[in-house]
PDB file of C-alpha atoms in Angstrom:
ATOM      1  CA  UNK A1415     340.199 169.294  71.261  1.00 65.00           C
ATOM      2  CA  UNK A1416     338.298 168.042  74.011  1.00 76.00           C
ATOM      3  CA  UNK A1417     339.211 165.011  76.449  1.00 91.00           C
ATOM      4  CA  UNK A1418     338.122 162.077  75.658  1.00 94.00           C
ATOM      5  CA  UNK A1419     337.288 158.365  77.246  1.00 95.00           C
ATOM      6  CA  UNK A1420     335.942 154.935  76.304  1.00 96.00           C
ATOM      7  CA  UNK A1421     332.850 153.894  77.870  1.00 97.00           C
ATOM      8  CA  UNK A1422     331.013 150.608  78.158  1.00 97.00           C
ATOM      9  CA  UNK A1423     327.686 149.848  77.976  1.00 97.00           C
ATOM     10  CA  UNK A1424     326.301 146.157  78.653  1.00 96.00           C
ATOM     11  CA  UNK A1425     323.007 144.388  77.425  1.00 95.00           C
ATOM     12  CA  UNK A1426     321.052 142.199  79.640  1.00 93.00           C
ATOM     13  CA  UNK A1427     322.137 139.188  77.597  1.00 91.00           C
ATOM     14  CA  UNK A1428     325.933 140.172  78.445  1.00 94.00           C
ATOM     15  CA  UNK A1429     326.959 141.801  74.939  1.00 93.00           C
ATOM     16  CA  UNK A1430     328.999 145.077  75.545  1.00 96.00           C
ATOM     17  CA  UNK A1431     329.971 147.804  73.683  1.00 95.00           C
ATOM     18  CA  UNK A1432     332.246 150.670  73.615  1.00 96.00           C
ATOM     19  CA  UNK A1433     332.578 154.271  71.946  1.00 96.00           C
ATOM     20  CA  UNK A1434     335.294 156.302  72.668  1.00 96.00           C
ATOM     21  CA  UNK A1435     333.591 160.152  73.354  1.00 96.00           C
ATOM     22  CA  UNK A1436     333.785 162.948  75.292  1.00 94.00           C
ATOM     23  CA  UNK A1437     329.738 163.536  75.275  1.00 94.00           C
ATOM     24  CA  UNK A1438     327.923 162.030  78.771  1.00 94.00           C
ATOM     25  CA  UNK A1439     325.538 159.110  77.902  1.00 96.00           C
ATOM     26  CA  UNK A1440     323.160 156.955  80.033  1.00 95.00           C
ATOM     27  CA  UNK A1441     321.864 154.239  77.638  1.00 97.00           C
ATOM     28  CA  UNK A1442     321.976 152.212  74.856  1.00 97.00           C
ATOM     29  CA  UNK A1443     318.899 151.192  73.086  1.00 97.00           C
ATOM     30  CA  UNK A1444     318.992 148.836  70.306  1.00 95.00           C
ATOM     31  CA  UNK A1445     316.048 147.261  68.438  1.00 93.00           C
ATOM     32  CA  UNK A1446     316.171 143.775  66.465  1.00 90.00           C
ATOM     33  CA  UNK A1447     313.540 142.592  63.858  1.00 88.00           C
ATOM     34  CA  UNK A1448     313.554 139.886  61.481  1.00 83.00           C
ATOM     35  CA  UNK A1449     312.545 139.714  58.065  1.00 74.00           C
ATOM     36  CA  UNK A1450     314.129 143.453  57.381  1.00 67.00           C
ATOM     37  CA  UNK A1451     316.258 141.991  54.325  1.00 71.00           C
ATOM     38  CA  UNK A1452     314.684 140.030  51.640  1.00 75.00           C
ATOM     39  CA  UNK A1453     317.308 137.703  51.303  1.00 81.00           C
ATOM     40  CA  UNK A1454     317.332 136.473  54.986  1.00 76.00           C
ATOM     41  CA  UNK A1455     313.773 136.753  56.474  1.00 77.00           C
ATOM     42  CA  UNK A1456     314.024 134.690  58.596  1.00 81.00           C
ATOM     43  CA  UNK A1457     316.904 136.079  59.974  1.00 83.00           C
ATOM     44  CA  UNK A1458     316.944 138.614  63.087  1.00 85.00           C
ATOM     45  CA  UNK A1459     318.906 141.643  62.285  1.00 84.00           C
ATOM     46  CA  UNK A1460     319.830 145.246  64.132  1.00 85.00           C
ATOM     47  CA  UNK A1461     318.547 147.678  62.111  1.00 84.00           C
ATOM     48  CA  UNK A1462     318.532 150.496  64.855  1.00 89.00           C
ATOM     49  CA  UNK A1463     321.073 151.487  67.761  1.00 94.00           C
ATOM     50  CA  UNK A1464     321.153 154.964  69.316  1.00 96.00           C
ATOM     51  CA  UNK A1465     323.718 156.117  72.334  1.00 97.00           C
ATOM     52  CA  UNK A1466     321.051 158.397  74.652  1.00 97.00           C
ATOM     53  CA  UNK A1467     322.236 160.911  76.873  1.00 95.00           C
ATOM     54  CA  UNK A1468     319.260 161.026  79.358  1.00 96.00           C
ATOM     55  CA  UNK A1469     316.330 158.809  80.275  1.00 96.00           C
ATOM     56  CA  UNK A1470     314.100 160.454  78.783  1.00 97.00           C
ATOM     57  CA  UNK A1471     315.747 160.320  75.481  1.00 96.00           C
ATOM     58  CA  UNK A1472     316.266 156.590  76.021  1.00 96.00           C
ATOM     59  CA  UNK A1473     312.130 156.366  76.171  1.00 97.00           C
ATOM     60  CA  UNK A1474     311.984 158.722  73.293  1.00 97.00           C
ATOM     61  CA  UNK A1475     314.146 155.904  71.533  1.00 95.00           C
ATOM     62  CA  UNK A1476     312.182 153.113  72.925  1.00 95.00           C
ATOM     63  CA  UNK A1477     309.026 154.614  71.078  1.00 95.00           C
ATOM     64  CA  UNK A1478     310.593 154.994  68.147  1.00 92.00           C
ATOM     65  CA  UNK A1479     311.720 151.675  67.706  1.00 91.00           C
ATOM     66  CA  UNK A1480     308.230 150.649  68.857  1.00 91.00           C
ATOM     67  CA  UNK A1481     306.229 152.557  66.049  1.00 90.00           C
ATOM     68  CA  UNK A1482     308.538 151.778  63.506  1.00 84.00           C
ATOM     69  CA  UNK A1483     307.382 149.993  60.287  1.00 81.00           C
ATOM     70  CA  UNK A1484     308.766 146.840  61.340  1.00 77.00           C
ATOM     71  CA  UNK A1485     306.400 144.642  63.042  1.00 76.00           C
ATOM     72  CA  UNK A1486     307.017 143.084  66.340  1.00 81.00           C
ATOM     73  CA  UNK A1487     310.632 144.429  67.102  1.00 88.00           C
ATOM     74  CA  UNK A1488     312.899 142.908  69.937  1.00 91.00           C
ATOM     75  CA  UNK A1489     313.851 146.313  72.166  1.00 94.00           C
ATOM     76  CA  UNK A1490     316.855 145.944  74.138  1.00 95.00           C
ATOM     77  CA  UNK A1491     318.335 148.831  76.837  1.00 97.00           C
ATOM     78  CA  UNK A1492     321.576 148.918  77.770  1.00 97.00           C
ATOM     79  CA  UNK A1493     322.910 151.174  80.771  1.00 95.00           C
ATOM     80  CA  UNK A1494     326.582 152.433  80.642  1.00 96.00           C
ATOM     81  CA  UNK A1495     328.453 150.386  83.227  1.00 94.00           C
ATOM     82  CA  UNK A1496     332.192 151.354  82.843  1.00 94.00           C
ATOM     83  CA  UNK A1497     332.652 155.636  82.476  1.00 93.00           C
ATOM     84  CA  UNK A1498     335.374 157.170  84.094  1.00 92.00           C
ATOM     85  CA  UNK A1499     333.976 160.431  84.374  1.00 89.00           C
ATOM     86  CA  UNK A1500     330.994 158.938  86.881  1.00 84.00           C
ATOM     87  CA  UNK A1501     330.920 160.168  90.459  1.00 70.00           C
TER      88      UNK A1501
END
């Protein structure tokens, strides 16, 4: 089984969060829209959250969210700030 640690990774607006792994990541990219449930449309929800290993893949994620079906999405992008394995 291989080692593993908990990193952190913290939004601009201060909210962190934490996954216990042994994989390397970079970034967080989340994506927030509002009217995705029927129930609450006026209510913004996270309907998409992917852990990225490179920068690259974080822009891959970014578009995604982008072109999605949902219209105007809020995009955040966290960066890991707490990984013990880091030089």
């Amino acid at each position: 089984m291989a080692k593993t640690r908990t990193i952190t990774a913290t939004f601009p607006n201060g909210d962190v969060l934490t996954r216990k792994t042994a994989r390397t990541y970079t970034h967080v990219v989340r994506a927030y829209c509002t009217g995705y449930y029927p129930d609450e449309p006026n209510t913004e929800r996270c309907w998409f959250e992917k852990w990225c290993g490179r920068p690259d893949l974080m822009q891959k994620q970014v578009q995604i969210a982008k072109n999605s079906a949902n219209k105007n999405p809020r995009i955040e992008v966290a960066e890991i700030t707490n990984d013990p394995w880091a030089n």
